[in-house]
C-alpha positions as protocol buffer text, in pm:
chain_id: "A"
residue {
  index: 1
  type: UNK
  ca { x: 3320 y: 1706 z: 1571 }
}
residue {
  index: 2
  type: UNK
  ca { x: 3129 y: 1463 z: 1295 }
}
residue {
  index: 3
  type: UNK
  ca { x: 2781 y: 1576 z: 1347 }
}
residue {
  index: 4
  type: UNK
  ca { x: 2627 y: 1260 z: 1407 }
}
residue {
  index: 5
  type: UNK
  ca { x: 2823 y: 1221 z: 1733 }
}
residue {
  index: 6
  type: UNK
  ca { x: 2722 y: 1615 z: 1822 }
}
residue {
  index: 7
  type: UNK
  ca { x: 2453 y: 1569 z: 2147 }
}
residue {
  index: 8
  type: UNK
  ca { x: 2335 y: 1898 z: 2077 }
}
residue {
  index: 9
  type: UNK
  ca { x: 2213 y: 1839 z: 1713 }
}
residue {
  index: 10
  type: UNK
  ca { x: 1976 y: 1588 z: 1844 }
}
residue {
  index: 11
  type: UNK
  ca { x: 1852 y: 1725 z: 2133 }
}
residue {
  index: 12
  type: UNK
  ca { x: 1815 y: 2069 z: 1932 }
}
residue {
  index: 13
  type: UNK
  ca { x: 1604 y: 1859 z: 1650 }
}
residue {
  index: 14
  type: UNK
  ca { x: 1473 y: 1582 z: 1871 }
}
residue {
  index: 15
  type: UNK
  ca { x: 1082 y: 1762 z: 1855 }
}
residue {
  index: 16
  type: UNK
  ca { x: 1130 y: 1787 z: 1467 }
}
residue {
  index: 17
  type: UNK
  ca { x: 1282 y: 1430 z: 1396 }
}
residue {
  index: 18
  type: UNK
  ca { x: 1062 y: 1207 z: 1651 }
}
residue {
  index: 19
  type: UNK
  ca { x: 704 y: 1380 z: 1635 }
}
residue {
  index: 20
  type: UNK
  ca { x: 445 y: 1199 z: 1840 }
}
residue {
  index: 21
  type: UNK
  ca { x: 309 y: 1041 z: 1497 }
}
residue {
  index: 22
  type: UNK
  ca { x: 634 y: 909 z: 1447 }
}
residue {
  index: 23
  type: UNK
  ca { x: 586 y: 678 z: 1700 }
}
residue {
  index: 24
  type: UNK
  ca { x: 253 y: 585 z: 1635 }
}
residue {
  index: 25
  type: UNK
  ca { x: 427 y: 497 z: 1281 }
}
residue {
  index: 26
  type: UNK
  ca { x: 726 y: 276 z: 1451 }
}
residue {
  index: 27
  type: UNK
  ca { x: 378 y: 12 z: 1556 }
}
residue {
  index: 28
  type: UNK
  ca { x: 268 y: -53 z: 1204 }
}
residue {
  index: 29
  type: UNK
  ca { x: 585 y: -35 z: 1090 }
}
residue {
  index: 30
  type: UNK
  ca { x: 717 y: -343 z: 1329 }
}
residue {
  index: 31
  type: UNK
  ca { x: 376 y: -501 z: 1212 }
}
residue {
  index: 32
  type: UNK
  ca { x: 476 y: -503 z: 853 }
}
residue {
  index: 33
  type: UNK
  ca { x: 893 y: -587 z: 892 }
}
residue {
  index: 34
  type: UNK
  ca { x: 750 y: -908 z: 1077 }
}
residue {
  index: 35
  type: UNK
  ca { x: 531 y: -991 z: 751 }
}
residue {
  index: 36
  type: UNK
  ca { x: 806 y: -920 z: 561 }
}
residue {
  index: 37
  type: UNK
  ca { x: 1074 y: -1084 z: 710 }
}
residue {
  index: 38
  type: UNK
  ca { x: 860 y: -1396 z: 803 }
}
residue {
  index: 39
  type: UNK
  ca { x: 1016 y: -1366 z: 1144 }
}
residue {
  index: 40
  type: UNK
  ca { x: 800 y: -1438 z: 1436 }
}
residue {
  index: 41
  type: UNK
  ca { x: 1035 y: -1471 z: 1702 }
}
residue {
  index: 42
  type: UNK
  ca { x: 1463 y: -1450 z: 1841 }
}
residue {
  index: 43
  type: UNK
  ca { x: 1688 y: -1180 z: 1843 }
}
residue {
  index: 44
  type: UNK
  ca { x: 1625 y: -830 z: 1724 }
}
residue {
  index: 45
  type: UNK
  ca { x: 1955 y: -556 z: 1659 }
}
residue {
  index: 46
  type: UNK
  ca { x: 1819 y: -220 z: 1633 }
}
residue {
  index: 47
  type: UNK
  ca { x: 2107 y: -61 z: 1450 }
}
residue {
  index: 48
  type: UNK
  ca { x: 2086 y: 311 z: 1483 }
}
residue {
  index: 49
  type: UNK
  ca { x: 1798 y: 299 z: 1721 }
}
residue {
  index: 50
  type: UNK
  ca { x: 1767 y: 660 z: 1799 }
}
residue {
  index: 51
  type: UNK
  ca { x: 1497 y: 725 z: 2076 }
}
residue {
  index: 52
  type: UNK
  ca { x: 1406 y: 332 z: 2019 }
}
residue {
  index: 53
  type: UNK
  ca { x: 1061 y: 313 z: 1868 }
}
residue {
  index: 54
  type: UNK
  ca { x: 1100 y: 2 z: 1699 }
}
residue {
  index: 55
  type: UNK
  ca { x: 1315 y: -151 z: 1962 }
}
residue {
  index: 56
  type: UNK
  ca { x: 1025 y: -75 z: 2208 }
}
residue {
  index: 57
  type: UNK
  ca { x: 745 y: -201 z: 1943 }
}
residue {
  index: 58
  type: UNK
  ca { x: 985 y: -567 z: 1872 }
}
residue {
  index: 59
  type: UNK
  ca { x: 1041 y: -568 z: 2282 }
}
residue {
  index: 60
  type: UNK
  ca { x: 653 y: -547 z: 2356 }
}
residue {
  index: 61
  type: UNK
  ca { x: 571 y: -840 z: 2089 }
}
residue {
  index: 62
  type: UNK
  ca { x: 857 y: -1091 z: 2312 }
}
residue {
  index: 63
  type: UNK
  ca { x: 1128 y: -1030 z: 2062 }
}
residue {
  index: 64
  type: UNK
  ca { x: 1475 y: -997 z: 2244 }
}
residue {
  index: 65
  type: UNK
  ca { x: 1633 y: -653 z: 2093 }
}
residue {
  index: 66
  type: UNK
  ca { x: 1962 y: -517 z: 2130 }
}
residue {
  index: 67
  type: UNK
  ca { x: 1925 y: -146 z: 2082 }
}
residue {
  index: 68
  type: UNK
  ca { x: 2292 y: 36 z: 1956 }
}
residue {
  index: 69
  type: UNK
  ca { x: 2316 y: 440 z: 1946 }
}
residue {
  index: 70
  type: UNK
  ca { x: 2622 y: 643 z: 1944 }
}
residue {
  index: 71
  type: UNK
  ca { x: 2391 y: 942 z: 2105 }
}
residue {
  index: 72
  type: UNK
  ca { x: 2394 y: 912 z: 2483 }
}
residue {
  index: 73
  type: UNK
  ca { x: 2113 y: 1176 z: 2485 }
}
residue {
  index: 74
  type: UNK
  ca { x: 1909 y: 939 z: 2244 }
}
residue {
  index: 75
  type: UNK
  ca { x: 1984 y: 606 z: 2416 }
}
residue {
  index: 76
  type: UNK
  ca { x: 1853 y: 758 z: 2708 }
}
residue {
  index: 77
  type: UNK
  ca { x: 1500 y: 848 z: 2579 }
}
residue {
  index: 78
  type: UNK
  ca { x: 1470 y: 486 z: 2496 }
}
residue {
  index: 79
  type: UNK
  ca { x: 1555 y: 365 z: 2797 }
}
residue {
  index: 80
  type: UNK
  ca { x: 1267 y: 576 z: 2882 }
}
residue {
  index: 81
  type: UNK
  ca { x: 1034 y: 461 z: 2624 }
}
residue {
  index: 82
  type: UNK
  ca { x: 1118 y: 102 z: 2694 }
}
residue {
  index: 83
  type: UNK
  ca { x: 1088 y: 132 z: 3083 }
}
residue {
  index: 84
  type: UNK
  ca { x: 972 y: -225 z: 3243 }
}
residue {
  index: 85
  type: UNK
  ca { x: 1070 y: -431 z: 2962 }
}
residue {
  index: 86
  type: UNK
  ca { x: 1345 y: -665 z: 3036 }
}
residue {
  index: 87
  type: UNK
  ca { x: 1405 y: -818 z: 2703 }
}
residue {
  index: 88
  type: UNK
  ca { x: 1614 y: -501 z: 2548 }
}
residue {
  index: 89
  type: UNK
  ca { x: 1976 y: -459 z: 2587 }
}
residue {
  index: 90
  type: UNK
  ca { x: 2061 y: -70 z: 2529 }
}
residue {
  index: 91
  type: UNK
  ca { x: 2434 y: -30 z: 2416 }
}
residue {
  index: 92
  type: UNK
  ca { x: 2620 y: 309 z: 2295 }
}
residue {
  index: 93
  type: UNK
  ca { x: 2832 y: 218 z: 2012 }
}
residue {
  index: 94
  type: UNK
  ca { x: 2975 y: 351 z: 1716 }
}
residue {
  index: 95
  type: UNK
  ca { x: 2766 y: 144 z: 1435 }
}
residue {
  index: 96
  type: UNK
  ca { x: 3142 y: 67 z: 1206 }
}
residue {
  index: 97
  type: UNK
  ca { x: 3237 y: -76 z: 1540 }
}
residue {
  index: 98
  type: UNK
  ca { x: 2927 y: -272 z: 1693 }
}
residue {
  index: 99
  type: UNK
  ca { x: 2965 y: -630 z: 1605 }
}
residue {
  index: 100
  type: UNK
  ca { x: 2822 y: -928 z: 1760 }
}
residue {
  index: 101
  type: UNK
  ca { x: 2871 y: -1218 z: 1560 }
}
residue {
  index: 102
  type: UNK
  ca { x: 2685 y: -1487 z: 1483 }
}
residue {
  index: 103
  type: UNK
  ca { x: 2395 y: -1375 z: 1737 }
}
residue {
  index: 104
  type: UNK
  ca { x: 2083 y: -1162 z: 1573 }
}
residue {
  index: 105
  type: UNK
  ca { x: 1836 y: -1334 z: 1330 }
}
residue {
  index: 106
  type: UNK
  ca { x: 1718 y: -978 z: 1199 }
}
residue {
  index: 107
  type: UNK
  ca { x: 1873 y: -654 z: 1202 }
}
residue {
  index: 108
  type: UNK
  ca { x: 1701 y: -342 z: 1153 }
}
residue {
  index: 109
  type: UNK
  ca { x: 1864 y: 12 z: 1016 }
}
residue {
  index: 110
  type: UNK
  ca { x: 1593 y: 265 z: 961 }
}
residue {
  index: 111
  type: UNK
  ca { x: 1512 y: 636 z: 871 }
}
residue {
  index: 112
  type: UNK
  ca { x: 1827 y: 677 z: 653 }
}
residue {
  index: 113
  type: UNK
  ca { x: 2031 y: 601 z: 942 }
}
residue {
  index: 114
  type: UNK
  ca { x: 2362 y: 499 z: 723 }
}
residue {
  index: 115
  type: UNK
  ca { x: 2604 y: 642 z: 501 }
}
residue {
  index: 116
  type: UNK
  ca { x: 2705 y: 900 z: 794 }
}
residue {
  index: 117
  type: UNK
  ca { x: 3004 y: 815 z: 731 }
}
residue {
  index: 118
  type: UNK
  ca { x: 3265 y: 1076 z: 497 }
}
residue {
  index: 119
  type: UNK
  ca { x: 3505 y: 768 z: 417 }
}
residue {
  index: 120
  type: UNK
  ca { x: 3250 y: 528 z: 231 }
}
residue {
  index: 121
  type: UNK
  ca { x: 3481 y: 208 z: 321 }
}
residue {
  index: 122
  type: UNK
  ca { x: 3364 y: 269 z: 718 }
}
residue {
  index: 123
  type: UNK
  ca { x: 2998 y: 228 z: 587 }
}
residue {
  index: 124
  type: UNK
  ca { x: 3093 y: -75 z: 388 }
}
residue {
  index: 125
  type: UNK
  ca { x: 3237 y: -146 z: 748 }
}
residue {
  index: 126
  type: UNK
  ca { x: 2896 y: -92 z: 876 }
}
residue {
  index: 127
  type: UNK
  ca { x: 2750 y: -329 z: 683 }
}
residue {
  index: 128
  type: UNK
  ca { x: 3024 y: -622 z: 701 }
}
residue {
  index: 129
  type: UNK
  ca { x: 2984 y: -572 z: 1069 }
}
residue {
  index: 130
  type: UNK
  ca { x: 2595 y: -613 z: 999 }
}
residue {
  index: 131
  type: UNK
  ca { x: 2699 y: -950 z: 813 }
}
residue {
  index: 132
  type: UNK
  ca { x: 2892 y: -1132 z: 1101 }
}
residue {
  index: 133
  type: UNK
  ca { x: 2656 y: -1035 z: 1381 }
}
residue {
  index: 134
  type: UNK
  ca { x: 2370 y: -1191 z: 1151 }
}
residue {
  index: 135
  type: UNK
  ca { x: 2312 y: -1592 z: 1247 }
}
residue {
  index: 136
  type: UNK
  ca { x: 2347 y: -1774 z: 916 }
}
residue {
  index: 137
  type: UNK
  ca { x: 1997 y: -1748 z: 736 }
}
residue {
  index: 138
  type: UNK
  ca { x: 1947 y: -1394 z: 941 }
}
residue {
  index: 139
  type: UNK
  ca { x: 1782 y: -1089 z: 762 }
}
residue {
  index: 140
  type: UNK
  ca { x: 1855 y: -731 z: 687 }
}
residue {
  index: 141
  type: UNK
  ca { x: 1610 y: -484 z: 630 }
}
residue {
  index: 142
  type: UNK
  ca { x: 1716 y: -113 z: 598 }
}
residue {
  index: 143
  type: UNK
  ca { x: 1468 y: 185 z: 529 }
}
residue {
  index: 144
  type: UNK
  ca { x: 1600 y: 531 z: 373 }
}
residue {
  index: 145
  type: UNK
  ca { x: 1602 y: 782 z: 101 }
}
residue {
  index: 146
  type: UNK
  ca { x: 1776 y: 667 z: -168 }
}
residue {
  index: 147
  type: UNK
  ca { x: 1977 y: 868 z: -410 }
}
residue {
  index: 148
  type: UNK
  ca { x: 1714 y: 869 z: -708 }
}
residue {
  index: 149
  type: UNK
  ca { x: 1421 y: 953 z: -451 }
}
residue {
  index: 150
  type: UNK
  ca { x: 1616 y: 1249 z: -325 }
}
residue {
  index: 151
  type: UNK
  ca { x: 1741 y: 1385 z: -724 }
}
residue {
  index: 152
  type: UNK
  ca { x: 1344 y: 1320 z: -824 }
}
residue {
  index: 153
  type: UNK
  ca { x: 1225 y: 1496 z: -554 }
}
residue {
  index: 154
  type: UNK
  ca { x: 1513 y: 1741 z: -498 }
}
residue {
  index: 155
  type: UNK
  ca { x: 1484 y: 2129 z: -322 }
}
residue {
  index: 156
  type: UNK
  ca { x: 1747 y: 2325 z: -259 }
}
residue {
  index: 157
  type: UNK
  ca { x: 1581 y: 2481 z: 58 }
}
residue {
  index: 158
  type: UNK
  ca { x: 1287 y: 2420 z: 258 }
}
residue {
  index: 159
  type: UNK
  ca { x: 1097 y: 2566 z: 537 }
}
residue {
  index: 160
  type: UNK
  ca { x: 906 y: 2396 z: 841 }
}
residue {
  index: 161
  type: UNK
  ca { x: 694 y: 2547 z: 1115 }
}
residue {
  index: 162
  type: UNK
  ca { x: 629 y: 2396 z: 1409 }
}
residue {
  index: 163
  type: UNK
  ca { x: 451 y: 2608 z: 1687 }
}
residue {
  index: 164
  type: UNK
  ca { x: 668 y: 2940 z: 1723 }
}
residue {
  index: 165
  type: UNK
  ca { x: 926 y: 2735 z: 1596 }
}
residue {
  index: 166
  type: UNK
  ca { x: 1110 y: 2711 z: 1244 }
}
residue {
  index: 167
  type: UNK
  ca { x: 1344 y: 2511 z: 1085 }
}
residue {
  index: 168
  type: UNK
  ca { x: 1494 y: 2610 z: 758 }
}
residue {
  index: 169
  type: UNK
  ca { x: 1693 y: 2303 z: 565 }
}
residue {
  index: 170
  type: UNK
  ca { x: 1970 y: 2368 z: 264 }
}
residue {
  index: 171
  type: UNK
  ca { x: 2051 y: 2108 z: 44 }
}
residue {
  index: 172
  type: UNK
  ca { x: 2331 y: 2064 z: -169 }
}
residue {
  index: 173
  type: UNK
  ca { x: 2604 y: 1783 z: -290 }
}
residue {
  index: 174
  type: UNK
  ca { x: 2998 y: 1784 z: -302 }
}
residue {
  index: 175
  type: UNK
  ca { x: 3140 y: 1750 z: -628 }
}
residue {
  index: 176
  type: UNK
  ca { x: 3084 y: 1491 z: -765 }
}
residue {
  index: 177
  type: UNK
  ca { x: 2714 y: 1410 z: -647 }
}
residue {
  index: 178
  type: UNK
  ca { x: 2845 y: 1175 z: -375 }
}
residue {
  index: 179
  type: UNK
  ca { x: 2787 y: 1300 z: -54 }
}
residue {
  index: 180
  type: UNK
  ca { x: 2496 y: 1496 z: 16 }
}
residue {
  index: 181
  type: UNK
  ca { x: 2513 y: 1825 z: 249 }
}
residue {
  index: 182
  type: UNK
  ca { x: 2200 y: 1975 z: 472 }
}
residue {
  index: 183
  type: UNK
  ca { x: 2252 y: 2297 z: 660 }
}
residue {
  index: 184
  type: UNK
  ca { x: 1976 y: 2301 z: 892 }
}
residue {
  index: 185
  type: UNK
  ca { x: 1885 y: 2593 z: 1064 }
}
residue {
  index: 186
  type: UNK
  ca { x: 1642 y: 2624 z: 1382 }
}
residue {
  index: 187
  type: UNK
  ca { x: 1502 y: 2964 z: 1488 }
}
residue {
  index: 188
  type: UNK
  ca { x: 1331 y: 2940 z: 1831 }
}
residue {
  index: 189
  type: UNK
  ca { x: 1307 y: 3271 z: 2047 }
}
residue {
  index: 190
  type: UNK
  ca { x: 1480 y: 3475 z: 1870 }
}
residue {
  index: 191
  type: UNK
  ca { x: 1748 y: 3307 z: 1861 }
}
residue {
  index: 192
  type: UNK
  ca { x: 1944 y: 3036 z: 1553 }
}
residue {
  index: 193
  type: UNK
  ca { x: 2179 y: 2734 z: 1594 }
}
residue {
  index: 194
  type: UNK
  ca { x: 2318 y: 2628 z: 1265 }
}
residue {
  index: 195
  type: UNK
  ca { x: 2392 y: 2209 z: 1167 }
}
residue {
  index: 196
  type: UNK
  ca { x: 2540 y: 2042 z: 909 }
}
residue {
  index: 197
  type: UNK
  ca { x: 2476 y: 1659 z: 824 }
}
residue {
  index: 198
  type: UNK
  ca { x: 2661 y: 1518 z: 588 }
}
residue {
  index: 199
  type: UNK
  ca { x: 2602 y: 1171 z: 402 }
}
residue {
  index: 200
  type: UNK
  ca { x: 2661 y: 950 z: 152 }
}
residue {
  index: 201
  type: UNK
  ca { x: 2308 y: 926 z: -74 }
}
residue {
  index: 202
  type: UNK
  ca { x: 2341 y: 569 z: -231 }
}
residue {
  index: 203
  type: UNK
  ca { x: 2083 y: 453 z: -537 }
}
residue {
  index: 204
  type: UNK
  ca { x: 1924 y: 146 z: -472 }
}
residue {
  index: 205
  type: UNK
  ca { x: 2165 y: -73 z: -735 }
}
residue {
  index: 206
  type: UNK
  ca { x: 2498 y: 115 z: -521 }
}
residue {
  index: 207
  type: UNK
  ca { x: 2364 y: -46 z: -242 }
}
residue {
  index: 208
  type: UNK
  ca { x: 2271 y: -398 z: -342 }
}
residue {
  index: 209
  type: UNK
  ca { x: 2625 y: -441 z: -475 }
}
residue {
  index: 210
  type: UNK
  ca { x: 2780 y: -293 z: -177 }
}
residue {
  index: 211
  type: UNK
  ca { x: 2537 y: -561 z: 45 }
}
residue {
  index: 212
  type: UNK
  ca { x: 2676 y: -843 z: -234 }
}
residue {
  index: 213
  type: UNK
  ca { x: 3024 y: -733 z: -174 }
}
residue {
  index: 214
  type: UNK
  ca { x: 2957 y: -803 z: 193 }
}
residue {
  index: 215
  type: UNK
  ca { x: 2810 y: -1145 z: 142 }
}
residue {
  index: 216
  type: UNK
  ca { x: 2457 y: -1078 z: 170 }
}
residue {
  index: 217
  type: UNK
  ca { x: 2211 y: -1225 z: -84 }
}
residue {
  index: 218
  type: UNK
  ca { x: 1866 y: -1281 z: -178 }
}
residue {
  index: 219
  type: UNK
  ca { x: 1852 y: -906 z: -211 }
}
residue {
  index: 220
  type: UNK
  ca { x: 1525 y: -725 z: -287 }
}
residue {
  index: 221
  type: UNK
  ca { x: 1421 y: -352 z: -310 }
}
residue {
  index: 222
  type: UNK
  ca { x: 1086 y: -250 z: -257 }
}
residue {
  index: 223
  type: UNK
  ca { x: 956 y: 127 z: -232 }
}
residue {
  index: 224
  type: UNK
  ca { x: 742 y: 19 z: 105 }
}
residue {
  index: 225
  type: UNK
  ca { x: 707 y: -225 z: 377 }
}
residue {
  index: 226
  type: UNK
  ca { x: 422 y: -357 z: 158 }
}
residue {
  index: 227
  type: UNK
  ca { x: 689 y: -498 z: -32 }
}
residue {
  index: 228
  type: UNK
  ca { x: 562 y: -251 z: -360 }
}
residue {
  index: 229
  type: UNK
  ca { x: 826 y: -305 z: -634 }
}
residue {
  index: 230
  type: UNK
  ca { x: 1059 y: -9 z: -607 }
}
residue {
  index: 231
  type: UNK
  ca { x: 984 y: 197 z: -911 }
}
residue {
  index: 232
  type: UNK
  ca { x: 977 y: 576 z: -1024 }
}
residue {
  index: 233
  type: UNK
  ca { x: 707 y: 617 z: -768 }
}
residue {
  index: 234
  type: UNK
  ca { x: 907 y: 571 z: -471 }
}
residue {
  index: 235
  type: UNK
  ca { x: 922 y: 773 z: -178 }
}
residue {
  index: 236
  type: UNK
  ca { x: 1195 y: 565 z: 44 }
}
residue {
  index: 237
  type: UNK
  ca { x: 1394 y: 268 z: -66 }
}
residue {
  index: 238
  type: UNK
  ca { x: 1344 y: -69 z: 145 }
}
residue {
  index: 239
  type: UNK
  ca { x: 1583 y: -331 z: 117 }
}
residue {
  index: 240
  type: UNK
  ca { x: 1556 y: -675 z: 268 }
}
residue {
  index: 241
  type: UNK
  ca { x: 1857 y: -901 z: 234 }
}
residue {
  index: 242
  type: UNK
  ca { x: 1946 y: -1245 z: 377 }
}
């Protein structure tokens, strides 16, 4: 099974992927992809929404969001989240196949949330799919860890605590530097459960060609949503595209 569509992997790592600060991040965040984007109203696609913290933060500011998940498990914590709003749409999709055209004036992919794909001409599909569901003059903005962050920064192993909990992440690539490969191990009770995520890494030029390619333009990368020129000092790559 790809790992992505494994319900186990995130229910396993939901505590260590979507901490309570994490959502307390998702409000500022929303805050600054409005400044960013100009955008102070319409149609919101949450692409890769996960437990939907920004699809509940876009919802509660009168934005209408369409919130798209392949996880089940996931889609339901949002529904959760976003309980008594009625301006969010919650669909469980496969992102190469979600398309809506002509409908969303922004869409949102966040916390390196593409590139899941192994063949890298279904995550050029993601992001023609992006391109049609985006009304003409729509937005992009995608947040991640680009492939120069993750070299500059790079550990082949790392260890996290979290109450009697550990998780213990490998890194390495395929040959060839392409594709990116995390075992991540959780020990909990005395017991271990073993994942494996696998991902393209794209560098920040990769990915403005790929977005070109697609049709997008007006492409910018910044190293925060304080649009800060992406330079050797950034942690995540943010790229806004029209």
């Amino acid at each position: 099974m790809t790992w992505f569509l494994d319900e186990n992997f995130w229910k396993d790592l939901y505590d260590w992927l979507f901490p309570p600060e994490s959502f307390e991040l998702a409000s500022k965040q929303v805050e600054k992809i409005i400044q960013i984007t100009g955008l102070q109203g319409g149609s919101v696609l949450d692409l890769c929404c996960g437990p939907a913290r920004h699809t509940h933060e876009f919802a509660k500011r009168g934005f209408s969001v369409t919130a798209v998940d392949a996880s089940e498990f996931l889609l339901n914590k949002g529904k959760e989240l976003c309980s008594g709003l009625t301006n969010v749409c919650f669909v469980q999709a496969d992102m190469k196949d979600f398309v809506e055209p002509n409908h969303f004036d922004l869409v949102v992919n966040i916390y390196t949330s593409f590139g899941y794909f192994k063949d890298h001409n279904d995550n050029m599909q993601v992001l023609r799919n992006i391109r049609k569901s985006l009304k003409d003059g729509g937005k992009l903005l995608m947040e991640m860890a680009s492939k120069e962050i993750v070299l500059k920064n790079y550990r082949d192993s790392m260890i996290t605590e979290r109450g009697e909990s550990m998780l213990i992440e490998k890194r390495s690539f395929e040959p060839g530097m392409a594709r990116m490969i995390n075992d991540w191990i959780i020990l909990k009770d005395g017991k271990y459960r073993v994942y494996r995520l696998e991902h393209y890494l794209y560098s920040a030029q990769k990915l403005k060609m790929m977005l070109q390619m697609c049709g997008f333009n007006d492409i910018a990368a910044y190293r925060s949503l304080d649009k800060d020129p992406y330079d050797l000092n950034a942690r995540r790559l943010v790229v806004l595209a029209q």
